[in-house]
Amino acid sequence: MNLSVVCAAFGAFLAFMTLAYGFWGFVISALFIAVGAFVGRAASGKLDWRAALDALTGRRSSS
């Protein structure tokens, strides 16, 4: 599965959540997706905690 297919499926899911549950359903599902991605990267060992904290606090950019 390439990245285009994954992103299209992600967009379709968020569009469904918006249509089915309104704006707050979209916001909550996007928040859970972000938390799940963060936890998944932490569990796989691909997350640099110091860099993530610095990016969240504005000390440096995330790119």
Tab-separated table of N, CA, C and O in Angstrom:
chain	number	residue	atom	x	y	z
A	1	MET	N	0.844	-1.168	0.000
A	1	MET	CA	0.000	0.000	0.000
A	1	MET	C	0.896	1.241	0.000
A	1	MET	O	1.761	1.371	0.837
A	2	ASN	N	0.676	2.132	-0.954
A	2	ASN	CA	1.524	3.311	-0.986
A	2	ASN	C	0.890	4.462	-0.197
A	2	ASN	O	-0.252	4.378	0.260
A	3	LEU	N	1.641	5.500	-0.052
A	3	LEU	CA	1.220	6.620	0.791
A	3	LEU	C	-0.017	7.327	0.246
A	3	LEU	O	-0.845	7.814	1.023
A	4	SER	N	-0.191	7.377	-1.062
A	4	SER	CA	-1.360	8.030	-1.650
A	4	SER	C	-2.652	7.320	-1.251
A	4	SER	O	-3.657	7.968	-0.943
A	5	VAL	N	-2.629	6.007	-1.247
A	5	VAL	CA	-3.815	5.232	-0.869
A	5	VAL	C	-4.122	5.424	0.610
A	5	VAL	O	-5.284	5.593	1.002
A	6	VAL	N	-3.102	5.422	1.443
A	6	VAL	CA	-3.297	5.610	2.880
A	6	VAL	C	-3.864	7.001	3.161
A	6	VAL	O	-4.815	7.151	3.941
A	7	CYS	N	-3.330	8.018	2.519
A	7	CYS	CA	-3.822	9.387	2.733
A	7	CYS	C	-5.244	9.566	2.207
A	7	CYS	O	-6.051	10.275	2.812
A	8	ALA	N	-5.567	8.924	1.098
A	8	ALA	CA	-6.925	8.995	0.569
A	8	ALA	C	-7.913	8.326	1.533
A	8	ALA	O	-9.016	8.843	1.770
A	9	ALA	N	-7.539	7.189	2.087
A	9	ALA	CA	-8.392	6.508	3.056
A	9	ALA	C	-8.554	7.345	4.320
A	9	ALA	O	-9.651	7.424	4.890
A	10	PHE	N	-7.484	7.981	4.752
A	10	PHE	CA	-7.535	8.856	5.914
A	10	PHE	C	-8.478	10.036	5.662
A	10	PHE	O	-9.304	10.380	6.508
A	11	GLY	N	-8.386	10.648	4.504
A	11	GLY	CA	-9.280	11.749	4.149
A	11	GLY	C	-10.731	11.307	4.064
A	11	GLY	O	-11.637	12.022	4.495
A	12	ALA	N	-10.965	10.123	3.519
A	12	ALA	CA	-12.332	9.596	3.432
A	12	ALA	C	-12.904	9.335	4.822
A	12	ALA	O	-14.082	9.624	5.089
A	13	PHE	N	-12.080	8.826	5.721
A	13	PHE	CA	-12.545	8.582	7.086
A	13	PHE	C	-12.908	9.893	7.783
A	13	PHE	O	-13.954	9.993	8.433
A	14	LEU	N	-12.051	10.899	7.657
A	14	LEU	CA	-12.346	12.181	8.295
A	14	LEU	C	-13.571	12.848	7.670
A	14	LEU	O	-14.362	13.483	8.376
A	15	ALA	N	-13.752	12.704	6.365
A	15	ALA	CA	-14.951	13.243	5.718
A	15	ALA	C	-16.199	12.536	6.234
A	15	ALA	O	-17.226	13.178	6.497
A	16	PHE	N	-16.133	11.220	6.387
A	16	PHE	CA	-17.264	10.479	6.940
A	16	PHE	C	-17.594	10.936	8.358
A	16	PHE	O	-18.762	11.119	8.696
A	17	MET	N	-16.562	11.110	9.177
A	17	MET	CA	-16.797	11.545	10.555
A	17	MET	C	-17.435	12.929	10.587
A	17	MET	O	-18.294	13.209	11.428
A	18	THR	N	-17.021	13.805	9.687
A	18	THR	CA	-17.610	15.135	9.628
A	18	THR	C	-19.075	15.056	9.217
A	18	THR	O	-19.933	15.719	9.816
A	19	LEU	N	-19.383	14.271	8.204
A	19	LEU	CA	-20.762	14.164	7.732
A	19	LEU	C	-21.656	13.445	8.737
A	19	LEU	O	-22.812	13.822	8.924
A	20	ALA	N	-21.137	12.424	9.384
A	20	ALA	CA	-21.954	11.623	10.295
A	20	ALA	C	-22.124	12.277	11.664
A	20	ALA	O	-23.208	12.209	12.249
A	21	TYR	N	-21.072	12.911	12.183
A	21	TYR	CA	-21.105	13.395	13.559
A	21	TYR	C	-20.869	14.893	13.700
A	21	TYR	O	-20.757	15.392	14.818
A	22	GLY	N	-20.733	15.593	12.600
A	22	GLY	CA	-20.552	17.035	12.664
A	22	GLY	C	-19.114	17.416	12.955
A	22	GLY	O	-18.193	16.600	12.931
A	23	PHE	N	-18.938	18.689	13.215
A	23	PHE	CA	-17.601	19.240	13.418
A	23	PHE	C	-16.882	18.601	14.591
A	23	PHE	O	-15.705	18.273	14.505
A	24	TRP	N	-17.570	18.398	15.717
A	24	TRP	CA	-16.904	17.863	16.904
A	24	TRP	C	-16.525	16.400	16.727
A	24	TRP	O	-15.515	15.945	17.274
A	25	GLY	N	-17.281	15.655	15.952
A	25	GLY	CA	-16.883	14.288	15.621
A	25	GLY	C	-15.597	14.278	14.821
A	25	GLY	O	-14.720	13.430	15.034
A	26	PHE	N	-15.466	15.231	13.902
A	26	PHE	CA	-14.232	15.378	13.126
A	26	PHE	C	-13.062	15.723	14.027
A	26	PHE	O	-11.996	15.115	13.941
A	27	VAL	N	-13.248	16.680	14.920
A	27	VAL	CA	-12.162	17.127	15.800
A	27	VAL	C	-11.718	15.998	16.728
A	27	VAL	O	-10.517	15.742	16.892
A	28	ILE	N	-12.671	15.293	17.322
A	28	ILE	CA	-12.331	14.219	18.251
A	28	ILE	C	-11.638	13.066	17.522
A	28	ILE	O	-10.655	12.518	18.017
A	29	SER	N	-12.126	12.701	16.333
A	29	SER	CA	-11.475	11.611	15.602
A	29	SER	C	-10.072	12.017	15.161
A	29	SER	O	-9.140	11.202	15.221
A	30	ALA	N	-9.871	13.265	14.735
A	30	ALA	CA	-8.535	13.723	14.362
A	30	ALA	C	-7.601	13.719	15.571
A	30	ALA	O	-6.418	13.360	15.457
A	31	LEU	N	-8.123	14.081	16.736
A	31	LEU	CA	-7.320	14.063	17.955
A	31	LEU	C	-6.906	12.638	18.312
A	31	LEU	O	-5.732	12.385	18.632
A	32	PHE	N	-7.833	11.690	18.229
A	32	PHE	CA	-7.503	10.300	18.526
A	32	PHE	C	-6.514	9.727	17.520
A	32	PHE	O	-5.642	8.934	17.879
A	33	ILE	N	-6.623	10.124	16.262
A	33	ILE	CA	-5.668	9.666	15.247
A	33	ILE	C	-4.277	10.189	15.569
A	33	ILE	O	-3.284	9.456	15.480
A	34	ALA	N	-4.180	11.455	15.956
A	34	ALA	CA	-2.881	12.046	16.298
A	34	ALA	C	-2.269	11.359	17.518
A	34	ALA	O	-1.069	11.052	17.537
A	35	VAL	N	-3.082	11.100	18.535
A	35	VAL	CA	-2.584	10.424	19.733
A	35	VAL	C	-2.145	9.002	19.386
A	35	VAL	O	-1.098	8.533	19.847
A	36	GLY	N	-2.911	8.314	18.553
A	36	GLY	CA	-2.541	6.961	18.146
A	36	GLY	C	-1.242	6.927	17.365
A	36	GLY	O	-0.413	6.036	17.562
A	37	ALA	N	-1.038	7.891	16.485
A	37	ALA	CA	0.215	7.960	15.732
A	37	ALA	C	1.390	8.240	16.662
A	37	ALA	O	2.461	7.651	16.524
A	38	PHE	N	1.188	9.133	17.619
A	38	PHE	CA	2.230	9.470	18.584
A	38	PHE	C	2.603	8.254	19.428
A	38	PHE	O	3.778	7.930	19.597
A	39	VAL	N	1.615	7.528	19.919
A	39	VAL	CA	1.859	6.335	20.731
A	39	VAL	C	2.500	5.228	19.888
A	39	VAL	O	3.405	4.526	20.352
A	40	GLY	N	2.065	5.089	18.650
A	40	GLY	CA	2.646	4.083	17.773
A	40	GLY	C	4.117	4.334	17.487
A	40	GLY	O	4.927	3.414	17.496
A	41	ARG	N	4.475	5.584	17.252
A	41	ARG	CA	5.886	5.910	17.022
A	41	ARG	C	6.696	5.724	18.296
A	41	ARG	O	7.843	5.304	18.249
A	42	ALA	N	6.106	6.036	19.443
A	42	ALA	CA	6.812	5.844	20.708
A	42	ALA	C	7.031	4.359	20.981
A	42	ALA	O	8.101	3.953	21.437
A	43	ALA	N	6.030	3.532	20.692
A	43	ALA	CA	6.146	2.096	20.934
A	43	ALA	C	7.161	1.441	20.003
A	43	ALA	O	7.838	0.488	20.394
A	44	SER	N	7.282	1.954	18.782
A	44	SER	CA	8.232	1.370	17.836
A	44	SER	C	9.648	1.889	18.035
A	44	SER	O	10.578	1.394	17.402
A	45	GLY	N	9.812	2.878	18.884
A	45	GLY	CA	11.134	3.422	19.162
A	45	GLY	C	11.601	4.455	18.160
A	45	GLY	O	12.769	4.818	18.138
A	46	LYS	N	10.710	4.951	17.312
A	46	LYS	CA	11.072	5.922	16.286
A	46	LYS	C	10.800	7.360	16.710
A	46	LYS	O	10.894	8.260	15.899
A	47	LEU	N	10.475	7.566	17.958
A	47	LEU	CA	10.132	8.901	18.429
A	47	LEU	C	11.255	9.441	19.296
A	47	LEU	O	11.671	8.803	20.263
A	48	ASP	N	11.743	10.614	18.948
A	48	ASP	CA	12.736	11.305	19.757
A	48	ASP	C	11.974	12.221	20.712
A	48	ASP	O	11.435	13.255	20.312
A	49	TRP	N	11.874	11.810	21.973
A	49	TRP	CA	11.064	12.539	22.951
A	49	TRP	C	11.519	13.986	23.123
A	49	TRP	O	10.708	14.896	23.225
A	50	ARG	N	12.816	14.213	23.163
A	50	ARG	CA	13.329	15.568	23.365
A	50	ARG	C	12.971	16.471	22.180
A	50	ARG	O	12.548	17.603	22.352
A	51	ALA	N	13.110	15.964	20.956
A	51	ALA	CA	12.769	16.752	19.773
A	51	ALA	C	11.271	17.031	19.709
A	51	ALA	O	10.852	18.128	19.331
A	52	ALA	N	10.448	16.047	20.084
A	52	ALA	CA	9.004	16.257	20.087
A	52	ALA	C	8.601	17.294	21.120
A	52	ALA	O	7.762	18.161	20.849
A	53	LEU	N	9.196	17.241	22.298
A	53	LEU	CA	8.889	18.222	23.337
A	53	LEU	C	9.342	19.618	22.930
A	53	LEU	O	8.630	20.596	23.144
A	54	ASP	N	10.526	19.708	22.317
A	54	ASP	CA	11.008	21.008	21.848
A	54	ASP	C	10.096	21.586	20.768
A	54	ASP	O	9.825	22.785	20.743
A	55	ALA	N	9.600	20.752	19.869
A	55	ALA	CA	8.703	21.221	18.818
A	55	ALA	C	7.359	21.669	19.394
A	55	ALA	O	6.791	22.669	18.961
A	56	LEU	N	6.853	20.945	20.394
A	56	LEU	CA	5.575	21.314	21.005
A	56	LEU	C	5.663	22.608	21.814
A	56	LEU	O	4.707	23.365	21.879
A	57	THR	N	6.807	22.853	22.423
A	57	THR	CA	6.968	24.068	23.228
A	57	THR	C	7.456	25.249	22.413
A	57	THR	O	7.569	26.353	22.935
A	58	GLY	N	7.765	25.030	21.114
A	58	GLY	CA	8.167	26.129	20.246
A	58	GLY	C	9.640	26.460	20.293
A	58	GLY	O	10.048	27.494	19.770
A	59	ARG	N	10.444	25.617	20.864
A	59	ARG	CA	11.880	25.886	20.918
A	59	ARG	C	12.547	25.702	19.568
A	59	ARG	O	13.551	26.328	19.281
A	60	ARG	N	12.002	24.804	18.746
A	60	ARG	CA	12.490	24.648	17.378
A	60	ARG	C	11.366	24.068	16.549
A	60	ARG	O	10.379	23.556	17.055
A	61	SER	N	11.531	24.128	15.241
A	61	SER	CA	10.470	23.658	14.354
A	61	SER	C	10.459	22.138	14.300
A	61	SER	O	11.444	21.481	14.647
A	62	SER	N	9.369	21.586	13.818
A	62	SER	CA	9.235	20.136	13.735
A	62	SER	C	9.831	19.573	12.459
A	62	SER	O	9.869	18.376	12.281
A	63	SER	N	10.269	20.427	11.557
A	63	SER	CA	10.820	19.917	10.289
A	63	SER	C	12.331	19.820	10.347
A	63	SER	O	12.991	20.293	11.187
